XYZ file of C-alpha atoms in Angstrom:
370
model
C 105.398 198.581 188.093
C 104.325 195.631 185.968
C 101.211 193.804 186.978
C 101.946 190.191 187.868
C 99.866 187.662 185.933
C 98.783 184.724 188.097
C 99.025 181.244 186.608
C 95.686 179.477 186.847
C 95.950 175.811 185.746
C 92.189 175.238 185.996
C 91.472 178.180 183.698
C 94.211 176.989 181.330
C 92.593 173.541 181.088
C 89.136 175.056 180.618
C 90.364 177.260 177.789
C 92.101 174.302 176.096
C 89.766 171.462 176.988
C 89.704 169.916 173.491
C 93.524 169.590 173.114
C 93.733 168.306 176.712
C 91.049 165.673 176.002
C 92.872 164.455 172.907
C 96.202 164.409 174.724
C 94.672 162.193 177.427
C 93.113 159.900 174.789
C 96.492 159.570 173.063
C 98.226 158.771 176.381
C 95.699 155.995 177.017
C 95.875 154.604 173.459
C 99.678 154.569 173.169
C 100.469 151.598 175.464
C 97.371 149.744 174.203
C 98.353 150.157 170.545
C 101.639 148.286 170.969
C 103.424 150.598 168.518
C 107.078 151.469 169.062
C 107.990 155.161 169.532
C 110.065 155.007 166.333
C 107.125 153.739 164.256
C 104.772 156.290 165.783
C 107.197 159.171 165.194
C 107.736 158.093 161.581
C 103.977 157.972 160.953
C 103.396 161.322 162.667
C 106.072 163.110 160.621
C 104.672 161.619 157.405
C 101.137 162.713 158.268
C 102.211 166.172 159.356
C 103.932 166.701 156.026
C 100.886 165.321 154.223
C 98.127 167.236 156.039
C 99.439 170.469 157.547
C 99.277 172.518 154.327
C 95.573 171.682 154.015
C 94.841 172.680 157.614
C 96.699 175.999 157.200
C 94.330 176.886 154.328
C 91.578 177.391 156.933
C 93.303 180.248 158.776
C 92.644 183.163 156.415
C 88.799 182.876 156.342
C 88.835 182.703 160.161
C 90.952 185.869 160.196
C 88.296 187.513 157.989
C 85.510 186.492 160.393
C 84.010 183.874 158.083
C 84.436 180.933 160.415
C 85.482 177.445 159.404
C 85.646 177.191 155.623
C 83.997 173.888 154.700
C 84.259 175.192 151.131
C 87.968 174.278 151.129
C 86.671 171.067 149.496
C 86.312 173.101 146.290
C 90.074 173.652 146.300
C 90.608 169.925 146.824
C 88.502 169.243 143.715
C 90.616 171.729 141.730
C 93.791 169.973 142.882
C 92.405 166.625 141.753
C 91.530 168.003 138.322
C 95.098 169.299 138.017
C 96.474 165.864 138.887
C 94.158 164.092 136.414
C 95.360 166.348 133.583
C 99.028 165.975 134.589
C 98.598 162.183 134.675
C 96.901 162.217 131.261
C 99.734 164.262 129.773
C 102.219 161.808 131.345
C 104.186 164.525 133.126
C 105.472 162.893 136.268
C 107.754 163.598 139.185
C 108.377 167.141 140.417
C 107.439 168.692 137.016
C 104.084 166.879 137.175
C 103.444 168.101 140.715
C 104.267 171.699 139.747
C 102.093 171.451 136.614
C 99.178 170.091 138.650
C 99.536 173.003 141.091
C 99.607 175.549 138.256
C 96.541 173.961 136.635
C 94.680 173.936 139.953
C 95.174 177.652 140.652
C 92.829 179.142 137.986
C 90.180 176.501 138.783
C 90.528 177.280 142.499
C 90.204 181.022 141.841
C 86.977 180.540 139.864
C 85.511 178.244 142.502
C 86.659 180.570 145.297
C 85.022 183.606 143.680
C 81.782 181.640 143.306
C 81.908 180.411 146.915
C 82.821 183.846 148.298
C 80.005 185.507 146.354
C 77.509 183.010 147.778
C 78.818 183.507 151.318
C 78.395 187.274 150.953
C 74.686 186.594 150.453
C 74.595 184.499 153.616
C 76.439 186.674 156.142
C 76.316 185.167 159.591
C 75.647 181.684 158.168
C 78.944 181.157 156.356
C 79.825 177.751 157.771
C 76.604 175.944 156.977
C 76.430 177.705 153.603
C 79.974 176.669 152.664
C 79.137 173.113 153.763
C 76.126 172.980 151.427
C 78.126 174.644 148.605
C 80.697 171.844 148.878
C 77.913 169.299 148.339
C 76.591 171.259 145.351
C 80.016 171.606 143.747
C 80.675 167.918 144.346
C 77.809 167.242 141.935
C 79.372 169.574 139.346
C 82.751 167.879 139.848
C 81.170 164.458 139.295
C 79.520 165.744 136.115
C 82.816 167.103 134.751
C 84.905 164.046 135.629
C 82.324 161.399 134.823
C 80.784 162.787 131.626
C 82.709 165.779 130.259
C 86.245 164.372 130.452
C 86.549 162.634 127.129
C 83.782 164.195 125.008
C 84.525 167.880 125.813
C 87.786 167.825 127.783
C 90.294 165.763 125.758
C 91.701 162.737 127.595
C 94.523 161.155 125.610
C 95.305 157.918 127.442
C 92.762 155.128 127.571
C 94.189 153.889 130.874
C 92.511 156.853 132.571
C 89.150 156.416 130.837
C 86.282 154.199 131.807
C 85.699 151.204 129.443
C 82.809 153.074 127.756
C 85.338 155.549 126.303
C 84.707 158.643 128.414
C 84.808 159.566 132.083
C 87.706 158.900 134.467
C 88.244 155.536 136.141
C 87.465 155.129 139.842
C 91.145 155.312 140.816
C 93.857 157.522 139.327
C 97.369 156.128 139.747
C 100.104 158.586 140.724
C 102.750 155.874 141.126
C 105.267 157.792 138.993
C 104.668 160.865 141.167
C 104.443 159.149 144.532
C 106.422 160.931 147.273
C 108.711 162.671 144.762
C 108.228 165.901 146.719
C 108.801 164.143 150.046
C 111.904 162.280 148.859
C 113.717 165.141 147.099
C 115.558 166.511 150.154
C 114.559 163.819 152.658
C 116.902 162.888 155.474
C 116.790 159.922 157.844
C 117.458 160.288 161.551
C 117.537 157.033 163.450
C 115.267 155.287 160.968
C 112.791 158.195 160.868
C 112.294 159.778 157.448
C 111.955 163.584 157.491
C 110.569 165.129 154.248
C 112.594 168.338 154.439
C 111.304 169.917 151.221
C 107.676 169.365 152.201
C 108.258 171.003 155.571
C 110.128 173.859 153.880
C 107.079 174.490 151.673
C 104.843 174.418 154.769
C 107.267 176.806 156.501
C 107.104 179.218 153.549
C 103.293 179.192 153.778
C 103.506 179.949 157.519
C 105.799 182.908 156.825
C 103.444 184.149 154.104
C 100.500 183.983 156.529
C 102.448 185.884 159.207
C 103.494 188.500 156.638
C 99.987 188.725 155.211
C 98.502 189.566 158.604
C 100.628 192.723 158.659
C 99.629 193.897 155.187
C 96.821 196.383 154.592
C 94.601 193.623 153.179
C 95.295 191.482 156.223
C 94.414 194.384 158.531
C 91.257 194.962 156.479
C 90.254 191.341 156.978
C 90.710 191.621 160.725
C 88.670 194.824 160.759
C 85.906 193.072 158.787
C 85.984 190.207 161.289
C 85.484 192.604 164.207
C 82.612 194.632 162.761
C 81.529 194.710 159.130
C 79.568 197.935 159.477
C 82.437 199.827 161.101
C 84.814 198.432 158.451
C 82.447 199.562 155.680
C 82.249 203.056 157.225
C 86.062 203.123 157.280
C 86.092 202.686 153.498
C 86.821 198.959 153.330
C 85.098 197.029 150.563
C 83.738 194.305 152.840
C 82.338 191.964 150.193
C 85.498 192.093 148.087
C 87.695 191.466 151.133
C 85.652 188.423 152.109
C 85.797 187.009 148.581
C 89.592 187.407 148.535
C 89.821 185.498 151.826
C 87.855 182.575 150.397
C 89.811 182.630 147.110
C 93.118 182.498 148.999
C 91.863 179.631 151.152
C 90.654 177.699 148.089
C 93.939 178.152 146.201
C 95.984 176.991 149.214
C 93.626 174.019 149.714
C 94.115 173.015 146.051
C 97.903 173.031 146.409
C 97.602 171.247 149.751
C 95.479 168.502 148.176
C 98.192 167.889 145.572
C 100.822 167.594 148.323
C 98.490 165.216 150.156
C 97.790 162.970 147.150
C 101.371 162.796 145.838
C 102.282 161.363 149.213
C 99.662 158.609 148.870
C 100.485 157.735 145.258
C 96.874 157.327 144.028
C 93.417 158.641 144.772
C 89.795 157.587 144.366
C 88.545 159.955 141.670
C 85.039 160.480 143.015
C 85.544 160.445 146.780
C 89.068 161.580 147.701
C 87.900 165.124 148.458
C 84.668 164.355 150.293
C 86.076 164.080 153.845
C 89.162 166.260 153.504
C 87.395 169.410 154.704
C 85.841 167.695 157.708
C 89.106 166.112 158.835
C 91.101 169.320 158.314
C 88.608 171.349 160.327
C 88.515 168.697 163.055
C 92.330 168.775 163.256
C 92.345 172.577 163.580
C 89.742 172.463 166.356
C 91.668 169.708 168.158
C 94.598 172.141 168.231
C 92.562 174.566 170.323
C 91.278 176.867 167.573
C 87.775 178.327 167.590
C 85.396 179.738 165.005
C 86.759 183.236 165.654
C 90.421 182.650 166.467
C 93.019 180.280 165.031
C 96.764 180.409 164.595
C 99.602 178.474 163.027
C 100.340 176.806 166.370
C 96.771 175.473 166.527
C 97.229 173.916 163.072
C 100.458 172.089 163.970
C 99.232 170.945 167.404
C 95.913 169.825 165.924
C 97.519 167.755 163.141
C 99.844 166.169 165.706
C 97.126 165.186 168.213
C 94.396 164.324 165.711
C 96.591 162.039 163.627
C 98.225 160.506 166.662
C 94.758 159.371 167.673
C 94.052 158.279 164.078
C 97.151 156.054 164.070
C 96.699 154.461 167.489
C 92.906 154.097 167.849
C 92.403 151.040 165.565
C 95.260 149.112 167.217
C 94.060 150.123 170.693
C 90.495 149.064 169.752
C 91.795 145.677 168.595
C 93.662 145.188 171.887
C 90.625 146.080 173.996
C 87.828 144.395 172.060
C 89.546 142.088 169.587
C 87.872 143.954 166.727
C 89.838 146.562 164.768
C 86.629 148.083 163.397
C 85.871 149.453 166.863
C 88.910 151.706 166.521
C 87.791 152.789 163.044
C 84.339 153.677 164.350
C 85.886 155.447 167.324
C 88.126 157.745 165.320
C 85.339 158.583 162.854
C 83.011 159.319 165.756
C 85.620 161.514 167.441
C 86.396 163.464 164.257
C 82.747 164.545 163.988
C 82.265 164.778 167.733
C 85.159 167.189 168.243
C 83.625 169.626 165.732
C 80.291 169.432 167.541
C 81.914 169.857 170.950
C 84.093 172.770 169.853
C 81.164 174.601 168.245
C 78.983 174.096 171.345
C 81.751 175.327 173.632
C 82.376 178.314 171.379
C 78.704 179.276 171.429
C 78.465 178.766 175.212
C 81.574 180.907 175.774
C 80.190 183.629 173.509
C 76.897 183.691 175.405
C 78.696 183.867 178.754
C 80.782 186.780 177.498
C 77.684 188.531 176.172
C 75.895 187.967 179.488
C 78.856 189.274 181.478
C 79.085 192.338 179.237
C 75.381 192.982 179.747
C 75.708 192.738 183.538
C 78.697 195.079 183.583
C 76.803 197.564 181.436
C 73.786 197.408 183.737
C 75.989 197.992 186.793
C 77.646 200.963 185.077
C 74.233 202.453 184.301
C 73.126 201.991 187.950
C 76.301 203.691 189.165
C 75.746 206.540 186.726
C 72.135 206.928 187.934
C 73.316 207.309 191.523
């Protein structure tokens, strides 16, 4: 006879408090924003196509027990380098996007190997280490783009260079590449544009992640996440497995950054990547993910709720206070606050579980003594 599982709404809310909080915030902001449902839906679909690939890049390191990969910023830098070179060679449209992706992959692999090697030396402190590595590599990126592009890395077109003759200008125009990926198979339903090809690419990545979890390497990563010592005793090369997880995440983040930027049509050369990791991680956590567990559903739900708040908060802030900057401050505050809240809740839940396990073990020992 099957055991009947009781539905507990209070427990359900407690386990998903962050998505519930954001859902309530969005319900409050929607009437205050004054946006029509059609406009909101159009913006949400655009942002989901633009951001979901980036958020999905975070899943594999979590599966390997390495937490939230702030080092995905390294992949974003690789994607930007690919776009700069494609723009310099004047290869636009879909061929330019594909070329930028191909150019980003070897750079992403090198950066991922470096990041993974560093994280192997900081086991148990992967998140803060990857965060600091992203700052360090940002300095290297600035050096390459500001000083080496021109003198050492040939840049053909003067329109990309700073007036001094080397270094890349503050903004790189992708006007001839803008939304080519989104428009290729796009359809319109009631005035809402749906970028079919972009969502197909995201769907392929989702299928690859689901397939990868069932492979031997995917099983090895899950074993490493559960207990590195047991995995090592079972013959798994723990350090190599962890590096592969970071490399895969970095490569996907690089491709995701190109999808993101081709949608916008230009990017600030020296700052486009700086917040992408923070916002992607915040979106994943808003979807109900944790440091130890995250799925594809968390990524989609998180992008939906997080960007719904991003769209409506400034307009709602203007309605309430008469100052649109209040909404800007609010959504920036929430993006950082949700990471803090999720990490605190994760740590509190882990300590409660550890305490409960300890009590159960003590009771078992008392029963055995009797």
